[in-house]
mmCIF file of C-alpha atoms in Angstrom:
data_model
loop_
_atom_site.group_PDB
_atom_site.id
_atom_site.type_symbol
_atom_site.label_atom_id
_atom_site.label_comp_id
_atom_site.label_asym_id
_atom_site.label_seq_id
_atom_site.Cartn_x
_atom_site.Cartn_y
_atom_site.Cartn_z
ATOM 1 C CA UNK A 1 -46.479 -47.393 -31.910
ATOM 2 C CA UNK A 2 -46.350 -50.417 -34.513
ATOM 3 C CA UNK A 3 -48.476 -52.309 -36.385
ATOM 4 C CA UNK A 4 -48.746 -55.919 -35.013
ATOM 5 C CA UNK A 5 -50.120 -58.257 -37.219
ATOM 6 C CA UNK A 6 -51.196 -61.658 -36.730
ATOM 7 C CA UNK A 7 -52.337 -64.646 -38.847
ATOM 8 C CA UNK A 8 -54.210 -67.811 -38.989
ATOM 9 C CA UNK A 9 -53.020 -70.528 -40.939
ATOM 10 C CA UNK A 10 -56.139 -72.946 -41.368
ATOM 11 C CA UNK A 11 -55.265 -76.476 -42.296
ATOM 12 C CA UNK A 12 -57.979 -79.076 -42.856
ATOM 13 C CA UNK A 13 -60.302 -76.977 -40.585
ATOM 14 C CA UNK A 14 -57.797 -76.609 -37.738
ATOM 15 C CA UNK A 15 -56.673 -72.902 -37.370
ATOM 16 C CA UNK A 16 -52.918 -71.875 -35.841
ATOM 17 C CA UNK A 17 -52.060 -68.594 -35.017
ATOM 18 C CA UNK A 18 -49.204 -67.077 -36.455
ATOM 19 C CA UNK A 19 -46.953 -64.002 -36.987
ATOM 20 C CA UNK A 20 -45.394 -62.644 -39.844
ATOM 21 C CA UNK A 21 -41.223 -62.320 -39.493
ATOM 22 C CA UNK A 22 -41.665 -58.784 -40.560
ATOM 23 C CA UNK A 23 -38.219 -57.309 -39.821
ATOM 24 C CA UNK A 24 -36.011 -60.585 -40.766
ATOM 25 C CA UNK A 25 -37.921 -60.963 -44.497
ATOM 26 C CA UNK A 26 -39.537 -57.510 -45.022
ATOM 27 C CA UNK A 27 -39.968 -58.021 -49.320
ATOM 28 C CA UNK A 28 -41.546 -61.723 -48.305
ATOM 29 C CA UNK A 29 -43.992 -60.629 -46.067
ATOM 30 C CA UNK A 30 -44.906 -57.886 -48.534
ATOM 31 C CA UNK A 31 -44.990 -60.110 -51.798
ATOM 32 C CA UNK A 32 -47.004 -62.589 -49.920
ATOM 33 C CA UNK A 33 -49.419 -60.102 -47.797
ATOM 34 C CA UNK A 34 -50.694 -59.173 -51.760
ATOM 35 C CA UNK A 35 -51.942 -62.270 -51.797
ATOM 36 C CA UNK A 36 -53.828 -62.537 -48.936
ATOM 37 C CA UNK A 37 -56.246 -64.350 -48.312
ATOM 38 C CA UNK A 38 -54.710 -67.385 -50.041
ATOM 39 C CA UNK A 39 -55.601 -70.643 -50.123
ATOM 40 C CA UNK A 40 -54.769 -74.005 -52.153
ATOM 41 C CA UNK A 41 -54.021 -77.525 -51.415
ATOM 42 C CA UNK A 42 -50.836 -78.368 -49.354
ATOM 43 C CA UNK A 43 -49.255 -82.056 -50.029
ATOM 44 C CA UNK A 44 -46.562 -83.593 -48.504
ATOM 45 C CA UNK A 45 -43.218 -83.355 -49.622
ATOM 46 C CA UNK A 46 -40.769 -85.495 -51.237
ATOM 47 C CA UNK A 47 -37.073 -84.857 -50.014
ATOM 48 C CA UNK A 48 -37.313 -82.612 -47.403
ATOM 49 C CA UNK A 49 -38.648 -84.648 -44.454
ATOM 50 C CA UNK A 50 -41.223 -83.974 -42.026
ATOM 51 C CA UNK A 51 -42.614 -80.739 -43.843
ATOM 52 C CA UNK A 52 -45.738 -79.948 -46.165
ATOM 53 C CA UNK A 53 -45.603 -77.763 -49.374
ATOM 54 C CA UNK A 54 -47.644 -76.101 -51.628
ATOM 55 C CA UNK A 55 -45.818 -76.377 -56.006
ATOM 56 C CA UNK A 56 -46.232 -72.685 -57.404
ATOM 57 C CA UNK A 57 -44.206 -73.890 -60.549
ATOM 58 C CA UNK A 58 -42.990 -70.705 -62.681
ATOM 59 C CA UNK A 59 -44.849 -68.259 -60.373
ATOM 60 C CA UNK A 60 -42.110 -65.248 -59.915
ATOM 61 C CA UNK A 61 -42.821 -62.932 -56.620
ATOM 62 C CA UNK A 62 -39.577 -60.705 -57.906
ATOM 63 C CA UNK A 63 -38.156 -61.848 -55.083
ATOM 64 C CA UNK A 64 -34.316 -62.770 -53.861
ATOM 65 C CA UNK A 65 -33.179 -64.473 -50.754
ATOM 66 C CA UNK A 66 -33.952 -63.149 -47.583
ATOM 67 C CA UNK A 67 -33.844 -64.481 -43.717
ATOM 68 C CA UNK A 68 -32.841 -68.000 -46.248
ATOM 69 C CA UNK A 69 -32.809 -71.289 -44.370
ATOM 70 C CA UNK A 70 -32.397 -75.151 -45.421
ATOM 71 C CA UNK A 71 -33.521 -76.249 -42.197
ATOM 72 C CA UNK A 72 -37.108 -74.661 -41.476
ATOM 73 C CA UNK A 73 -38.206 -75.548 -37.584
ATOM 74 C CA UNK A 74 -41.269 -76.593 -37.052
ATOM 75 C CA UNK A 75 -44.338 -74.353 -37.149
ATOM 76 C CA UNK A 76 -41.894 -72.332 -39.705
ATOM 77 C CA UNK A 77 -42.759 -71.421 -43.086
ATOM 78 C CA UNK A 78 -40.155 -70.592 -45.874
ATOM 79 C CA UNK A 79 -40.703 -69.572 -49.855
ATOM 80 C CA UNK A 80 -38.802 -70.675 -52.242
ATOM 81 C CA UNK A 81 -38.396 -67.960 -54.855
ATOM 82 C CA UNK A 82 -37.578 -70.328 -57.695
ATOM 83 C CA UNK A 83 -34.558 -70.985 -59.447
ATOM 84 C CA UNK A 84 -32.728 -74.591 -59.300
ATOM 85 C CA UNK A 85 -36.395 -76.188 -58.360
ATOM 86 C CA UNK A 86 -39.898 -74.119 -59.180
ATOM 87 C CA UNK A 87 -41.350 -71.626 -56.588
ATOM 88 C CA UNK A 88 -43.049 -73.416 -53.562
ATOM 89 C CA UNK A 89 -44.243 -72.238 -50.350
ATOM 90 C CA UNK A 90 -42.525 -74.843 -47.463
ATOM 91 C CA UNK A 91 -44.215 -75.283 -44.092
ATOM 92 C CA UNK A 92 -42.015 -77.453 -41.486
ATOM 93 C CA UNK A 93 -43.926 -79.473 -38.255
ATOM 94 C CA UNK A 94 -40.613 -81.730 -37.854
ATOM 95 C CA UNK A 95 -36.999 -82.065 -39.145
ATOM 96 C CA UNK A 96 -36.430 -80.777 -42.215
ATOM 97 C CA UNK A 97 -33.116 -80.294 -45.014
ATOM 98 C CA UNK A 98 -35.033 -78.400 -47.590
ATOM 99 C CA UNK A 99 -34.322 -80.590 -50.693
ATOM 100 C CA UNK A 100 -35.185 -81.313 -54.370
ATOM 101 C CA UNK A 101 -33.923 -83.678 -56.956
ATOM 102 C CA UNK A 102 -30.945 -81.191 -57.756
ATOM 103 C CA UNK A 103 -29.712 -80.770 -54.690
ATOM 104 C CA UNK A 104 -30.130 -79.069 -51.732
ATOM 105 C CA UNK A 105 -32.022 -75.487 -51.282
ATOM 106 C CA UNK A 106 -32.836 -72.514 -49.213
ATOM 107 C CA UNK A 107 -36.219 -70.113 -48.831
ATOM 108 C CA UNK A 108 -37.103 -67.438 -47.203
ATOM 109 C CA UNK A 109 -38.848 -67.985 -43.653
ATOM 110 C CA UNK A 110 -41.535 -65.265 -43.406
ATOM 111 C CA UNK A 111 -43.642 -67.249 -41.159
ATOM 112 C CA UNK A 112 -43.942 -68.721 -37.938
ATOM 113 C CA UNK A 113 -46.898 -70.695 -36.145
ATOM 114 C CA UNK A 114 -46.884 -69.827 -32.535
ATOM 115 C CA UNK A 115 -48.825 -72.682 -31.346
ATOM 116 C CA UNK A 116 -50.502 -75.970 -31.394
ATOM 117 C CA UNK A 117 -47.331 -77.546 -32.972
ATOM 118 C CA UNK A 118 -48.393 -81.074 -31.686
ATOM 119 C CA UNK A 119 -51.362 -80.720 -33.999
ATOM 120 C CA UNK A 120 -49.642 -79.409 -37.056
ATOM 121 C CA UNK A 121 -47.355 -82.417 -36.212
ATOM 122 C CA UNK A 122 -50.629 -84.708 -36.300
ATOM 123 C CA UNK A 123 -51.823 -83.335 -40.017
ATOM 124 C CA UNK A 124 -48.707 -83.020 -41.371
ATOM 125 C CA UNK A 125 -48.370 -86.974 -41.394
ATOM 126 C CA UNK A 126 -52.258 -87.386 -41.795
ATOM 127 C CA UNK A 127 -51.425 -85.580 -44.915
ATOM 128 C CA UNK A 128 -48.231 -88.152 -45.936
ATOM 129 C CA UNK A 129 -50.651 -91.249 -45.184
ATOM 130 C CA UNK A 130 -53.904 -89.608 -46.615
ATOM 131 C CA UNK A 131 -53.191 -86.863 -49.089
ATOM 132 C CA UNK A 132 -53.513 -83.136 -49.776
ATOM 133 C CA UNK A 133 -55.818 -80.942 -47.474
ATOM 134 C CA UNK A 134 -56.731 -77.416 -48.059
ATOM 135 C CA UNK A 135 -54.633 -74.877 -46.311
ATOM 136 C CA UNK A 136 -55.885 -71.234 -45.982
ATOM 137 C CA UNK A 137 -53.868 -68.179 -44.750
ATOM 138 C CA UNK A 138 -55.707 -65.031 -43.591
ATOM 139 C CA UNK A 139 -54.536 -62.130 -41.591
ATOM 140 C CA UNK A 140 -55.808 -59.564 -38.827
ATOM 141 C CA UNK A 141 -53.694 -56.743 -38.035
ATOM 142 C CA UNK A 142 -54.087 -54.938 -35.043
ATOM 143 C CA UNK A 143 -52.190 -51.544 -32.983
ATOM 144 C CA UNK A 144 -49.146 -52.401 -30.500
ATOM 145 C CA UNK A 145 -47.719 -49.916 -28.099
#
């Protein structure tokens, strides 16, 4: 038996369900399940390409690379643990080469949206053309045989 745990990622009042990547980026999911629920502002970003993010500046999780990607799919979400460029939290609804002014990058995807991509695809570029929008992250875990 295992613990299955799902998510909703609520963005501008439209709620995706999601999964944690558990196995791939155990120390993520655990660094960012102590924050839980979270929510902010999510704006859109500047190099990347089609992606949203959320500036954490100095925040440390005490966390290294794990399950690290510069190209996020969509629905995928990655954290940046800080370094070259300040902490973020990355979430992906087209092509993306996670960038900042110094250069390329690579977080850790401990995320994934499992549906309604079209209409994270729809407020990710509302959010380019009209500006930040509240993003919320709340989970429900459940028992899996």
């Amino acid at each position: 038996m295992t613990i299955a745990t799902t998510l909703t990622v609520e963005i501008d009042g439209v709620r995706f369900p999601a999964r944690f990547e558990t196995e791939a980026a155990p120390m993520t999911v655990a660094a960012v399940r102590r924050i839980l629920p979270y929510e902010q502002r999510i704006i859109h970003v500047r190099w990347s390409g089609e992606a949203c993010w959320i500036p954490l500046g100095a925040h440390d999780f005490g966390l290294g690379y794990e399950n690290a990607t510069s190209h996020p799919a969509p629905g995928q979400m990655i954290l940046y643990p800080g370094g070259v460029s300040e902490t973020e939290f990355l979430l992906a609804y087209g092509p993306v080469a996670f960038a900042s002014k110094a250069g390329p990058l690579a977080g850790n995807h401990f995320l994934t949206i499992t549906e309604g991509l079209d209409d994270l695809a729809r407020l990710g570029r509302e959010t380019l053309w009209t500006g930040a929008k509240t993003i919320r992250l709340t989970e429900a875990g459940g028992i899996a045989a």
